[in-house]
PDB file of C-alpha atoms in Angstrom:
ATOM      1  CA  MET A  15       8.625  -3.563  20.405  1.00  0.00           C
ATOM      2  CA  ASP A  16       7.553  -1.048  23.046  1.00  0.00           C
ATOM      3  CA  LYS A  17       4.383  -2.526  24.542  1.00  0.00           C
ATOM      4  CA  SER A  18       3.100   0.912  25.541  1.00  0.00           C
ATOM      5  CA  ALA A  19       3.466   2.377  22.036  1.00  0.00           C
ATOM      6  CA  PRO A  20       0.260   3.039  20.067  1.00  0.00           C
ATOM      7  CA  ILE A  21      -0.596   0.335  17.511  1.00  0.00           C
ATOM      8  CA  PHE A  22      -3.473   1.013  15.130  1.00  0.00           C
ATOM      9  CA  VAL A  23      -5.283  -2.047  13.764  1.00  0.00           C
ATOM     10  CA  ALA A  24      -7.456  -1.027  10.814  1.00  0.00           C
ATOM     11  CA  GLY A  25     -10.188  -3.590  10.217  1.00  0.00           C
ATOM     12  CA  HIS A  26     -10.279  -4.857  13.814  1.00  0.00           C
ATOM     13  CA  ARG A  27     -13.721  -6.416  13.358  1.00  0.00           C
ATOM     14  CA  GLY A  28     -12.601  -8.596  10.478  1.00  0.00           C
ATOM     15  CA  LEU A  29     -10.964 -11.980  10.338  1.00  0.00           C
ATOM     16  CA  ILE A  30      -7.270 -11.009  10.334  1.00  0.00           C
ATOM     17  CA  GLY A  31      -7.669  -7.697  12.159  1.00  0.00           C
ATOM     18  CA  SER A  32      -9.465  -9.303  15.112  1.00  0.00           C
ATOM     19  CA  ALA A  33      -6.760 -11.971  15.321  1.00  0.00           C
ATOM     20  CA  CYS A  34      -4.084  -9.254  15.444  1.00  0.00           C
ATOM     21  CA  VAL A  35      -5.931  -7.446  18.233  1.00  0.00           C
ATOM     22  CA  ARG A  36      -6.227 -10.683  20.227  1.00  0.00           C
ATOM     23  CA  LEU A  37      -2.511 -11.354  19.824  1.00  0.00           C
ATOM     24  CA  PHE A  38      -1.396  -7.869  20.838  1.00  0.00           C
ATOM     25  CA  MET A  39      -3.668  -7.904  23.879  1.00  0.00           C
ATOM     26  CA  ARG A  40      -2.446 -11.371  24.856  1.00  0.00           C
ATOM     27  CA  GLU A  41       1.180 -10.206  24.541  1.00  0.00           C
ATOM     28  CA  GLY A  42       0.520  -7.315  26.917  1.00  0.00           C
ATOM     29  CA  PHE A  43       0.357  -4.333  24.548  1.00  0.00           C
ATOM     30  CA  SER A  44      -1.529  -1.613  26.390  1.00  0.00           C
ATOM     31  CA  ASN A  45      -2.270   0.890  23.618  1.00  0.00           C
ATOM     32  CA  VAL A  46      -3.996  -1.006  20.794  1.00  0.00           C
ATOM     33  CA  LEU A  47      -6.119   1.473  18.827  1.00  0.00           C
ATOM     34  CA  THR A  48      -9.206   0.545  16.804  1.00  0.00           C
ATOM     35  CA  ARG A  49     -11.876   2.510  14.949  1.00  0.00           C
ATOM     36  CA  THR A  50     -15.058   1.434  13.205  1.00  0.00           C
ATOM     37  CA  HIS A  51     -15.863   2.618   9.687  1.00  0.00           C
ATOM     38  CA  ALA A  52     -18.404   5.044  11.172  1.00  0.00           C
ATOM     39  CA  GLU A  53     -15.676   6.533  13.366  1.00  0.00           C
ATOM     40  CA  LEU A  54     -12.949   6.667  10.691  1.00  0.00           C
ATOM     41  CA  ASP A  55     -13.422   6.505   6.914  1.00  0.00           C
ATOM     42  CA  LEU A  56     -10.124   5.022   5.742  1.00  0.00           C
ATOM     43  CA  ALA A  57     -10.841   6.052   2.150  1.00  0.00           C
ATOM     44  CA  ASP A  58     -10.802   9.759   3.143  1.00  0.00           C
ATOM     45  CA  GLU A  59      -7.166  10.837   3.111  1.00  0.00           C
ATOM     46  CA  ARG A  60      -7.736  14.064   5.041  1.00  0.00           C
ATOM     47  CA  VAL A  61      -9.586  12.269   7.825  1.00  0.00           C
ATOM     48  CA  VAL A  62      -6.948   9.543   8.063  1.00  0.00           C
ATOM     49  CA  SER A  63      -4.121  12.074   8.109  1.00  0.00           C
ATOM     50  CA  ALA A  64      -5.802  14.028  10.907  1.00  0.00           C
ATOM     51  CA  PHE A  65      -6.315  10.812  12.891  1.00  0.00           C
ATOM     52  CA  PHE A  66      -2.649   9.835  12.560  1.00  0.00           C
ATOM     53  CA  ALA A  67      -1.571  13.327  13.586  1.00  0.00           C
ATOM     54  CA  GLU A  68      -3.726  12.993  16.707  1.00  0.00           C
ATOM     55  CA  VAL A  69      -2.850   9.466  17.906  1.00  0.00           C
ATOM     56  CA  GLU A  70       0.710   9.193  16.469  1.00  0.00           C
ATOM     57  CA  PRO A  71       0.726   5.413  15.907  1.00  0.00           C
ATOM     58  CA  THR A  72       4.058   3.617  15.918  1.00  0.00           C
ATOM     59  CA  VAL A  73       2.722   0.611  14.000  1.00  0.00           C
ATOM     60  CA  VAL A  74      -0.233   0.344  11.605  1.00  0.00           C
ATOM     61  CA  ILE A  75      -1.811  -2.979  10.639  1.00  0.00           C
ATOM     62  CA  LEU A  76      -3.877  -2.437   7.495  1.00  0.00           C
ATOM     63  CA  ALA A  77      -6.346  -5.333   7.611  1.00  0.00           C
ATOM     64  CA  ALA A  78      -9.293  -3.303   6.284  1.00  0.00           C
ATOM     65  CA  GLY A  79     -10.676  -3.487   2.782  1.00  0.00           C
ATOM     66  CA  LYS A  80     -13.458  -4.830   0.610  1.00  0.00           C
ATOM     67  CA  VAL A  81     -13.321  -8.625   0.346  1.00  0.00           C
ATOM     68  CA  GLY A  82     -15.643 -11.311  -1.003  1.00  0.00           C
ATOM     69  CA  GLY A  83     -15.998 -14.586  -2.839  1.00  0.00           C
ATOM     70  CA  ILE A  84     -16.261 -15.445  -6.537  1.00  0.00           C
ATOM     71  CA  GLN A  85     -19.873 -14.318  -6.931  1.00  0.00           C
ATOM     72  CA  GLN A  86     -19.377 -10.875  -5.406  1.00  0.00           C
ATOM     73  CA  ASN A  87     -16.076 -10.316  -7.219  1.00  0.00           C
ATOM     74  CA  LYS A  88     -17.756 -11.024 -10.549  1.00  0.00           C
ATOM     75  CA  SER A  89     -20.773  -8.800  -9.907  1.00  0.00           C
ATOM     76  CA  HIS A  90     -19.024  -5.780  -8.285  1.00  0.00           C
ATOM     77  CA  PRO A  91     -15.533  -5.470  -9.826  1.00  0.00           C
ATOM     78  CA  ALA A  92     -15.550  -1.656  -9.879  1.00  0.00           C
ATOM     79  CA  ASP A  93     -16.390  -1.532  -6.161  1.00  0.00           C
ATOM     80  CA  PHE A  94     -13.562  -3.936  -5.338  1.00  0.00           C
ATOM     81  CA  MET A  95     -11.001  -1.903  -7.245  1.00  0.00           C
ATOM     82  CA  THR A  96     -12.153   1.544  -6.184  1.00  0.00           C
ATOM     83  CA  GLU A  97     -12.661   0.929  -2.461  1.00  0.00           C
ATOM     84  CA  ASN A  98      -9.436  -1.001  -1.954  1.00  0.00           C
ATOM     85  CA  LEU A  99      -7.317   1.448  -3.954  1.00  0.00           C
ATOM     86  CA  GLN A 100      -8.768   4.406  -2.055  1.00  0.00           C
ATOM     87  CA  ILE A 101      -8.110   2.832   1.343  1.00  0.00           C
ATOM     88  CA  GLN A 102      -4.599   1.728   0.442  1.00  0.00           C
ATOM     89  CA  THR A 103      -3.565   5.073  -1.013  1.00  0.00           C
ATOM     90  CA  SER A 104      -5.034   7.034   1.879  1.00  0.00           C
ATOM     91  CA  VAL A 105      -3.437   4.947   4.616  1.00  0.00           C
ATOM     92  CA  LEU A 106      -0.010   4.504   2.996  1.00  0.00           C
ATOM     93  CA  LYS A 107       0.344   8.219   2.278  1.00  0.00           C
ATOM     94  CA  SER A 108      -0.596   9.046   5.868  1.00  0.00           C
ATOM     95  CA  VAL A 109       1.833   6.433   7.231  1.00  0.00           C
ATOM     96  CA  PHE A 110       4.670   8.070   5.314  1.00  0.00           C
ATOM     97  CA  ARG A 111       3.572  11.626   6.061  1.00  0.00           C
ATOM     98  CA  HIS A 112       3.367  11.080   9.825  1.00  0.00           C
ATOM     99  CA  GLY A 113       6.483   8.987  10.312  1.00  0.00           C
ATOM    100  CA  VAL A 114       4.845   5.713  11.335  1.00  0.00           C
ATOM    101  CA  GLU A 115       7.659   3.255  12.036  1.00  0.00           C
ATOM    102  CA  ARG A 116       6.062   0.148  10.512  1.00  0.00           C
ATOM    103  CA  LEU A 117       3.060  -0.628   8.318  1.00  0.00           C
ATOM    104  CA  VAL A 118       1.884  -4.169   7.593  1.00  0.00           C
ATOM    105  CA  PHE A 119      -0.074  -4.501   4.347  1.00  0.00           C
ATOM    106  CA  PHE A 120      -1.970  -7.667   3.427  1.00  0.00           C
ATOM    107  CA  GLY A 121      -1.864  -8.806  -0.159  1.00  0.00           C
ATOM    108  CA  SER A 122      -3.663 -11.914  -1.394  1.00  0.00           C
ATOM    109  CA  SER A 123      -2.762 -15.231  -3.013  1.00  0.00           C
ATOM    110  CA  CYS A 124      -5.091 -14.295  -5.889  1.00  0.00           C
ATOM    111  CA  MET A 125      -2.380 -11.836  -6.994  1.00  0.00           C
ATOM    112  CA  TYR A 126      -0.470 -14.765  -8.467  1.00  0.00           C
ATOM    113  CA  PRO A 127      -1.090 -15.883 -12.068  1.00  0.00           C
ATOM    114  CA  ARG A 128      -3.952 -18.313 -12.603  1.00  0.00           C
ATOM    115  CA  GLU A 129      -1.602 -20.819 -14.223  1.00  0.00           C
ATOM    116  CA  CYS A 130       1.360 -20.672 -11.909  1.00  0.00           C
ATOM    117  CA  LEU A 131       4.202 -22.963 -10.880  1.00  0.00           C
ATOM    118  CA  GLN A 132       3.336 -24.528  -7.519  1.00  0.00           C
ATOM    119  CA  PRO A 133       4.132 -23.736  -4.800  1.00  0.00           C
ATOM    120  CA  MET A 134       4.012 -20.055  -5.720  1.00  0.00           C
ATOM    121  CA  SER A 135       7.130 -18.094  -4.758  1.00  0.00           C
ATOM    122  CA  GLU A 136       7.103 -14.334  -4.406  1.00  0.00           C
ATOM    123  CA  GLN A 137       9.208 -13.942  -7.561  1.00  0.00           C
ATOM    124  CA  LEU A 138       6.315 -15.284  -9.678  1.00  0.00           C
ATOM    125  CA  LEU A 139       4.135 -12.198  -9.208  1.00  0.00           C
ATOM    126  CA  PHE A 140       3.452 -10.446 -12.556  1.00  0.00           C
ATOM    127  CA  THR A 141       4.563 -13.453 -14.612  1.00  0.00           C
ATOM    128  CA  GLY A 142       1.159 -14.396 -16.079  1.00  0.00           C
ATOM    129  CA  LYS A 143      -2.550 -13.684 -16.397  1.00  0.00           C
ATOM    130  CA  LEU A 144      -4.634 -13.466 -13.235  1.00  0.00           C
ATOM    131  CA  GLU A 145      -7.729 -15.542 -12.428  1.00  0.00           C
ATOM    132  CA  ALA A 146     -10.691 -13.758 -14.069  1.00  0.00           C
ATOM    133  CA  THR A 147     -13.107 -14.331 -11.177  1.00  0.00           C
ATOM    134  CA  SER A 148     -10.969 -12.243  -8.783  1.00  0.00           C
ATOM    135  CA  LEU A 149      -9.246  -9.927 -11.258  1.00  0.00           C
ATOM    136  CA  ALA A 150     -10.367  -6.547  -9.875  1.00  0.00           C
ATOM    137  CA  TYR A 151      -9.508  -7.408  -6.269  1.00  0.00           C
ATOM    138  CA  ALA A 152      -6.173  -8.933  -7.299  1.00  0.00           C
ATOM    139  CA  VAL A 153      -5.153  -5.864  -9.314  1.00  0.00           C
ATOM    140  CA  ALA A 154      -5.968  -3.578  -6.381  1.00  0.00           C
ATOM    141  CA  LYS A 155      -3.926  -5.741  -4.026  1.00  0.00           C
ATOM    142  CA  LEU A 156      -1.006  -5.890  -6.447  1.00  0.00           C
ATOM    143  CA  ALA A 157      -1.061  -2.102  -6.558  1.00  0.00           C
ATOM    144  CA  GLY A 158      -0.940  -1.980  -2.751  1.00  0.00           C
ATOM    145  CA  VAL A 159       2.037  -4.317  -2.561  1.00  0.00           C
ATOM    146  CA  GLN A 160       3.875  -2.306  -5.226  1.00  0.00           C
ATOM    147  CA  MET A 161       3.103   0.924  -3.378  1.00  0.00           C
ATOM    148  CA  CYS A 162       4.777  -0.529  -0.279  1.00  0.00           C
ATOM    149  CA  LEU A 163       7.829  -1.580  -2.279  1.00  0.00           C
ATOM    150  CA  ALA A 164       7.958   1.811  -4.018  1.00  0.00           C
ATOM    151  CA  TYR A 165       7.987   3.719  -0.722  1.00  0.00           C
ATOM    152  CA  ASN A 166      10.724   1.418   0.621  1.00  0.00           C
ATOM    153  CA  GLU A 167      12.823   1.880  -2.508  1.00  0.00           C
ATOM    154  CA  GLN A 168      12.350   5.615  -2.949  1.00  0.00           C
ATOM    155  CA  TYR A 169      13.093   6.534   0.651  1.00  0.00           C
ATOM    156  CA  GLY A 170      15.576   3.787   1.539  1.00  0.00           C
ATOM    157  CA  GLU A 171      13.705   2.527   4.595  1.00  0.00           C
ATOM    158  CA  LYS A 172      11.839  -0.777   4.835  1.00  0.00           C
ATOM    159  CA  ARG A 173       9.027   0.655   6.926  1.00  0.00           C
ATOM    160  CA  PHE A 174       6.357  -0.887   4.707  1.00  0.00           C
ATOM    161  CA  ILE A 175       5.940  -4.650   5.168  1.00  0.00           C
ATOM    162  CA  PRO A 176       3.761  -6.292   2.483  1.00  0.00           C
ATOM    163  CA  VAL A 177       2.730  -9.865   3.280  1.00  0.00           C
ATOM    164  CA  ILE A 178       0.686 -12.392   1.288  1.00  0.00           C
ATOM    165  CA  PRO A 179      -1.414 -14.764   3.396  1.00  0.00           C
ATOM    166  CA  ASN A 180      -3.216 -17.616   1.702  1.00  0.00           C
ATOM    167  CA  SER A 181      -6.946 -18.317   2.211  1.00  0.00           C
ATOM    168  CA  THR A 182      -7.495 -17.366   5.835  1.00  0.00           C
ATOM    169  CA  TYR A 183     -10.186 -18.708   8.163  1.00  0.00           C
ATOM    170  CA  GLY A 184     -11.121 -18.592  11.839  1.00  0.00           C
ATOM    171  CA  PRO A 185     -13.374 -16.693  14.274  1.00  0.00           C
ATOM    172  CA  PHE A 186     -14.954 -13.534  12.821  1.00  0.00           C
ATOM    173  CA  ASP A 187     -14.866 -15.010   9.320  1.00  0.00           C
ATOM    174  CA  ASN A 188     -17.513 -13.852   6.854  1.00  0.00           C
ATOM    175  CA  PHE A 189     -20.358 -16.378   6.526  1.00  0.00           C
ATOM    176  CA  ASP A 190     -22.601 -14.329   4.247  1.00  0.00           C
ATOM    177  CA  PRO A 191     -23.686 -16.604   1.358  1.00  0.00           C
ATOM    178  CA  GLY A 192     -23.057 -13.902  -1.242  1.00  0.00           C
ATOM    179  CA  SER A 193     -19.556 -12.880  -0.203  1.00  0.00           C
ATOM    180  CA  SER A 194     -17.951 -15.685   1.833  1.00  0.00           C
ATOM    181  CA  HIS A 195     -14.846 -17.632   0.864  1.00  0.00           C
ATOM    182  CA  VAL A 196     -14.562 -21.372   0.438  1.00  0.00           C
ATOM    183  CA  LEU A 197     -14.266 -22.611   4.039  1.00  0.00           C
ATOM    184  CA  SER A 198     -16.837 -20.307   5.619  1.00  0.00           C
ATOM    185  CA  ALA A 199     -19.208 -21.028   2.734  1.00  0.00           C
ATOM    186  CA  LEU A 200     -18.806 -24.781   3.298  1.00  0.00           C
ATOM    187  CA  ILE A 201     -19.436 -24.443   7.036  1.00  0.00           C
ATOM    188  CA  ARG A 202     -22.643 -22.487   6.474  1.00  0.00           C
ATOM    189  CA  ARG A 203     -23.920 -24.762   3.699  1.00  0.00           C
ATOM    190  CA  PHE A 204     -23.389 -27.985   5.642  1.00  0.00           C
ATOM    191  CA  HIS A 205     -24.757 -26.501   8.859  1.00  0.00           C
ATOM    192  CA  LYS A 206     -27.958 -25.387   7.132  1.00  0.00           C
ATOM    193  CA  ALA A 207     -28.258 -28.767   5.400  1.00  0.00           C
ATOM    194  CA  LYS A 208     -27.873 -30.540   8.722  1.00  0.00           C
ATOM    195  CA  GLN A 209     -30.567 -28.357  10.280  1.00  0.00           C
ATOM    196  CA  SER A 210     -33.013 -28.975   7.431  1.00  0.00           C
ATOM    197  CA  GLU A 211     -32.037 -32.652   7.048  1.00  0.00           C
ATOM    198  CA  ALA A 212     -31.366 -32.061   3.346  1.00  0.00           C
ATOM    199  CA  PRO A 213     -30.427 -35.276   1.527  1.00  0.00           C
ATOM    200  CA  GLU A 214     -27.768 -33.563  -0.617  1.00  0.00           C
ATOM    201  CA  VAL A 215     -25.609 -30.452  -0.736  1.00  0.00           C
ATOM    202  CA  VAL A 216     -24.660 -29.324  -4.247  1.00  0.00           C
ATOM    203  CA  LEU A 217     -21.471 -27.252  -4.368  1.00  0.00           C
ATOM    204  CA  TRP A 218     -20.008 -25.061  -7.123  1.00  0.00           C
ATOM    205  CA  GLY A 219     -17.531 -26.438  -9.644  1.00  0.00           C
ATOM    206  CA  THR A 220     -15.844 -29.820  -9.861  1.00  0.00           C
ATOM    207  CA  GLY A 221     -14.272 -30.086  -6.407  1.00  0.00           C
ATOM    208  CA  THR A 222     -10.819 -30.585  -7.952  1.00  0.00           C
ATOM    209  CA  PRO A 223      -9.181 -27.147  -7.351  1.00  0.00           C
ATOM    210  CA  ARG A 224      -6.709 -27.216  -4.487  1.00  0.00           C
ATOM    211  CA  ARG A 225      -6.618 -24.657  -1.716  1.00  0.00           C
ATOM    212  CA  GLU A 226      -4.202 -23.915   1.107  1.00  0.00           C
ATOM    213  CA  LEU A 227      -5.856 -22.669   4.284  1.00  0.00           C
ATOM    214  CA  ILE A 228      -4.239 -20.824   7.167  1.00  0.00           C
ATOM    215  CA  HIS A 229      -5.816 -19.892  10.480  1.00  0.00           C
ATOM    216  CA  ALA A 230      -6.072 -16.179  11.250  1.00  0.00           C
ATOM    217  CA  ASP A 231      -4.163 -16.699  14.509  1.00  0.00           C
ATOM    218  CA  ASP A 232      -1.212 -18.036  12.499  1.00  0.00           C
ATOM    219  CA  VAL A 233      -1.356 -14.998  10.200  1.00  0.00           C
ATOM    220  CA  ALA A 234      -1.342 -12.677  13.223  1.00  0.00           C
ATOM    221  CA  ASP A 235       1.540 -14.653  14.728  1.00  0.00           C
ATOM    222  CA  ALA A 236       3.548 -14.262  11.508  1.00  0.00           C
ATOM    223  CA  VAL A 237       2.896 -10.511  11.529  1.00  0.00           C
ATOM    224  CA  TYR A 238       4.086 -10.239  15.130  1.00  0.00           C
ATOM    225  CA  PHE A 239       7.134 -12.330  14.236  1.00  0.00           C
ATOM    226  CA  LEU A 240       8.078  -9.887  11.459  1.00  0.00           C
ATOM    227  CA  LEU A 241       7.428  -6.796  13.571  1.00  0.00           C
ATOM    228  CA  GLN A 242       9.905  -8.000  16.188  1.00  0.00           C
ATOM    229  CA  ARG A 243      12.711  -8.301  13.651  1.00  0.00           C
ATOM    230  CA  ASP A 244      15.051  -6.018  11.789  1.00  0.00           C
ATOM    231  CA  THR A 245      13.550  -6.143   8.301  1.00  0.00           C
ATOM    232  CA  ASP A 246      16.202  -4.010   6.591  1.00  0.00           C
ATOM    233  CA  HIS A 247      17.616  -7.070   4.856  1.00  0.00           C
ATOM    234  CA  CYS A 248      14.308  -8.864   4.228  1.00  0.00           C
ATOM    235  CA  ASP A 249      13.032  -9.440   0.719  1.00  0.00           C
ATOM    236  CA  PHE A 250       9.415  -8.299   0.381  1.00  0.00           C
ATOM    237  CA  PRO A 251       6.697  -9.291  -0.115  1.00  0.00           C
ATOM    238  CA  VAL A 252       6.600 -12.348   2.166  1.00  0.00           C
ATOM    239  CA  ASN A 253       4.189 -15.281   1.739  1.00  0.00           C
ATOM    240  CA  ILE A 254       2.364 -16.553   4.832  1.00  0.00           C
ATOM    241  CA  GLY A 255       1.165 -20.128   4.438  1.00  0.00           C
ATOM    242  CA  THR A 256       1.191 -23.626   5.888  1.00  0.00           C
ATOM    243  CA  GLY A 257       2.818 -25.335   2.903  1.00  0.00           C
ATOM    244  CA  VAL A 258      -0.033 -27.862   2.568  1.00  0.00           C
ATOM    245  CA  ASP A 259      -3.085 -27.751   0.302  1.00  0.00           C
ATOM    246  CA  TYR A 260      -6.271 -29.815  -0.148  1.00  0.00           C
ATOM    247  CA  SER A 261      -8.790 -30.300  -2.917  1.00  0.00           C
ATOM    248  CA  VAL A 262     -12.104 -28.518  -2.423  1.00  0.00           C
ATOM    249  CA  ALA A 263     -13.728 -31.967  -2.367  1.00  0.00           C
ATOM    250  CA  GLU A 264     -11.444 -33.020   0.510  1.00  0.00           C
ATOM    251  CA  LEU A 265     -12.271 -29.831   2.388  1.00  0.00           C
ATOM    252  CA  ALA A 266     -15.993 -30.405   1.830  1.00  0.00           C
ATOM    253  CA  GLN A 267     -15.780 -33.910   3.254  1.00  0.00           C
ATOM    254  CA  LEU A 268     -13.808 -32.690   6.282  1.00  0.00           C
ATOM    255  CA  VAL A 269     -16.238 -29.837   7.000  1.00  0.00           C
ATOM    256  CA  ALA A 270     -19.242 -32.136   6.586  1.00  0.00           C
ATOM    257  CA  ARG A 271     -17.770 -34.550   9.132  1.00  0.00           C
ATOM    258  CA  ILE A 272     -16.995 -31.782  11.644  1.00  0.00           C
ATOM    259  CA  VAL A 273     -20.450 -30.241  11.265  1.00  0.00           C
ATOM    260  CA  GLY A 274     -22.112 -33.648  11.469  1.00  0.00           C
ATOM    261  CA  TYR A 275     -23.783 -33.678   8.072  1.00  0.00           C
ATOM    262  CA  SER A 276     -24.230 -37.208   6.710  1.00  0.00           C
ATOM    263  CA  GLY A 277     -26.003 -36.544   3.381  1.00  0.00           C
ATOM    264  CA  MET A 278     -24.636 -36.650  -0.160  1.00  0.00           C
ATOM    265  CA  ILE A 279     -22.248 -34.084  -1.661  1.00  0.00           C
ATOM    266  CA  GLY A 280     -22.861 -33.135  -5.298  1.00  0.00           C
ATOM    267  CA  TRP A 281     -21.110 -30.783  -7.720  1.00  0.00           C
ATOM    268  CA  ASP A 282     -22.569 -28.253 -10.162  1.00  0.00           C
ATOM    269  CA  LYS A 283     -19.953 -28.372 -12.907  1.00  0.00           C
ATOM    270  CA  THR A 284     -21.575 -25.471 -14.765  1.00  0.00           C
ATOM    271  CA  ARG A 285     -20.303 -23.143 -12.012  1.00  0.00           C
ATOM    272  CA  PRO A 286     -16.744 -21.721 -12.022  1.00  0.00           C
ATOM    273  CA  ASP A 287     -13.929 -23.433 -10.152  1.00  0.00           C
ATOM    274  CA  GLY A 288     -11.628 -20.452  -9.828  1.00  0.00           C
ATOM    275  CA  ALA A 289      -7.870 -20.974  -9.972  1.00  0.00           C
ATOM    276  CA  PRO A 290      -6.860 -24.651 -10.242  1.00  0.00           C
ATOM    277  CA  GLN A 291      -4.386 -24.444  -7.356  1.00  0.00           C
ATOM    278  CA  LYS A 292      -3.171 -21.829  -4.877  1.00  0.00           C
ATOM    279  CA  LEU A 293      -0.299 -23.128  -2.757  1.00  0.00           C
ATOM    280  CA  LEU A 294       2.203 -20.599  -1.451  1.00  0.00           C
ATOM    281  CA  ASP A 295       5.922 -21.144  -1.162  1.00  0.00           C
ATOM    282  CA  ASN A 296       6.475 -20.162   2.471  1.00  0.00           C
ATOM    283  CA  SER A 297      10.221 -20.898   2.523  1.00  0.00           C
ATOM    284  CA  ARG A 298      11.182 -17.222   2.838  1.00  0.00           C
ATOM    285  CA  LEU A 299       9.371 -16.950   6.181  1.00  0.00           C
ATOM    286  CA  LEU A 300      10.368 -20.445   7.350  1.00  0.00           C
ATOM    287  CA  LYS A 301      14.049 -19.573   6.863  1.00  0.00           C
ATOM    288  CA  MET A 302      13.582 -16.688   9.294  1.00  0.00           C
ATOM    289  CA  GLY A 303      12.381 -19.163  11.928  1.00  0.00           C
ATOM    290  CA  TRP A 304       8.588 -18.856  11.834  1.00  0.00           C
ATOM    291  CA  ARG A 305       6.276 -21.914  11.824  1.00  0.00           C
ATOM    292  CA  PRO A 306       2.453 -22.218  11.653  1.00  0.00           C
ATOM    293  CA  ARG A 307       0.835 -23.731  14.745  1.00  0.00           C
ATOM    294  CA  VAL A 308      -2.879 -24.356  14.154  1.00  0.00           C
ATOM    295  CA  ALA A 309      -3.747 -27.763  12.661  1.00  0.00           C
ATOM    296  CA  LEU A 310      -6.490 -27.635  10.029  1.00  0.00           C
ATOM    297  CA  GLU A 311      -9.045 -29.900  11.696  1.00  0.00           C
ATOM    298  CA  SER A 312      -8.774 -28.244  15.112  1.00  0.00           C
ATOM    299  CA  GLY A 313      -8.913 -24.832  13.451  1.00  0.00           C
ATOM    300  CA  ILE A 314     -12.099 -25.732  11.565  1.00  0.00           C
ATOM    301  CA  ARG A 315     -13.674 -27.110  14.750  1.00  0.00           C
ATOM    302  CA  GLN A 316     -12.872 -23.851  16.557  1.00  0.00           C
ATOM    303  CA  THR A 317     -14.308 -21.828  13.675  1.00  0.00           C
ATOM    304  CA  TYR A 318     -17.506 -23.882  13.609  1.00  0.00           C
ATOM    305  CA  GLU A 319     -17.910 -23.473  17.376  1.00  0.00           C
ATOM    306  CA  TRP A 320     -17.568 -19.712  16.946  1.00  0.00           C
ATOM    307  CA  PHE A 321     -20.128 -19.807  14.120  1.00  0.00           C
ATOM    308  CA  LEU A 322     -22.576 -21.656  16.383  1.00  0.00           C
ATOM    309  CA  SER A 323     -21.990 -19.204  19.233  1.00  0.00           C
ATOM    310  CA  CYS A 324     -23.031 -16.235  17.114  1.00  0.00           C
ATOM    311  CA  GLN A 325     -26.124 -17.670  15.426  1.00  0.00           C
ATOM    312  CA  GLN A 326     -28.259 -15.054  17.126  1.00  0.00           C
ATOM    313  CA  ARG A 327     -26.115 -12.229  15.728  1.00  0.00           C
ATOM    314  CA  VAL A 328     -25.570 -10.829  12.231  1.00  0.00           C
ATOM    315  CA  CYS A 329     -22.869 -13.342  11.313  1.00  0.00           C
ATOM    316  CA  ALA A 330     -25.369 -16.221  11.433  1.00  0.00           C
TER     317      ALA A 330
END
């Protein structure tokens, strides 16, 4: 990769986008482009096309989109579908129109069937019903992955690289109680309970579903790994995972210990669990030579330290 070539990271303030920016800067790339939503509305195809014509990016990392947890997915399904489809269509069309050499598109592990053979290989997409609590978001992401594959097939060039990271965490995660995912929600809940000296924290569901977590720095590293390679003979999409999962109860106990909360942990079994298990088969990427680097406990400690450092800002 030419380290002076323009690379546009869409969603640079988010979890994965910020990790990609950090990696490119650390690797010495001198022309990393970012824009806020106020500066560039990714859902507006004309605006995006004009921006690409102006800056002529060589690589686009599409890490922008509407994301959230179970509660927000259930209450705003139309927003999740509409906003993500608009962004994906706008950016992918502009990438093709302006000859961008590579686009990385992020799918989601929720695209896999709710009842799915574990670990989930890429061939199992579209083989069963999706989890109802994330249906709208999953359908939008499936459409984005298929759009990438369709462009590659129709025009005979594998310029579009769809990847599927599992539940991602790290600095710049979303800790809002209404839209956060499992790990960031646990960190916030146990931190607040520690502050208030609450005798018990009651969490949603049964604690039995199993989740695989991957640090955002590992996701960015996998993206960089793929961008440095000839992908003409790669099978897409590609899962990005650690190959290890944990029950939500195990994660809760680990987060409580790291945060320093010593009270009881209870479970509200009237609340939804979500999918019973989401473990990705990462063998496709491992065979290429990539390996995850961030251990779960050290990654959670780093994330909690970042959370503490920004308590005076909007992420608190």
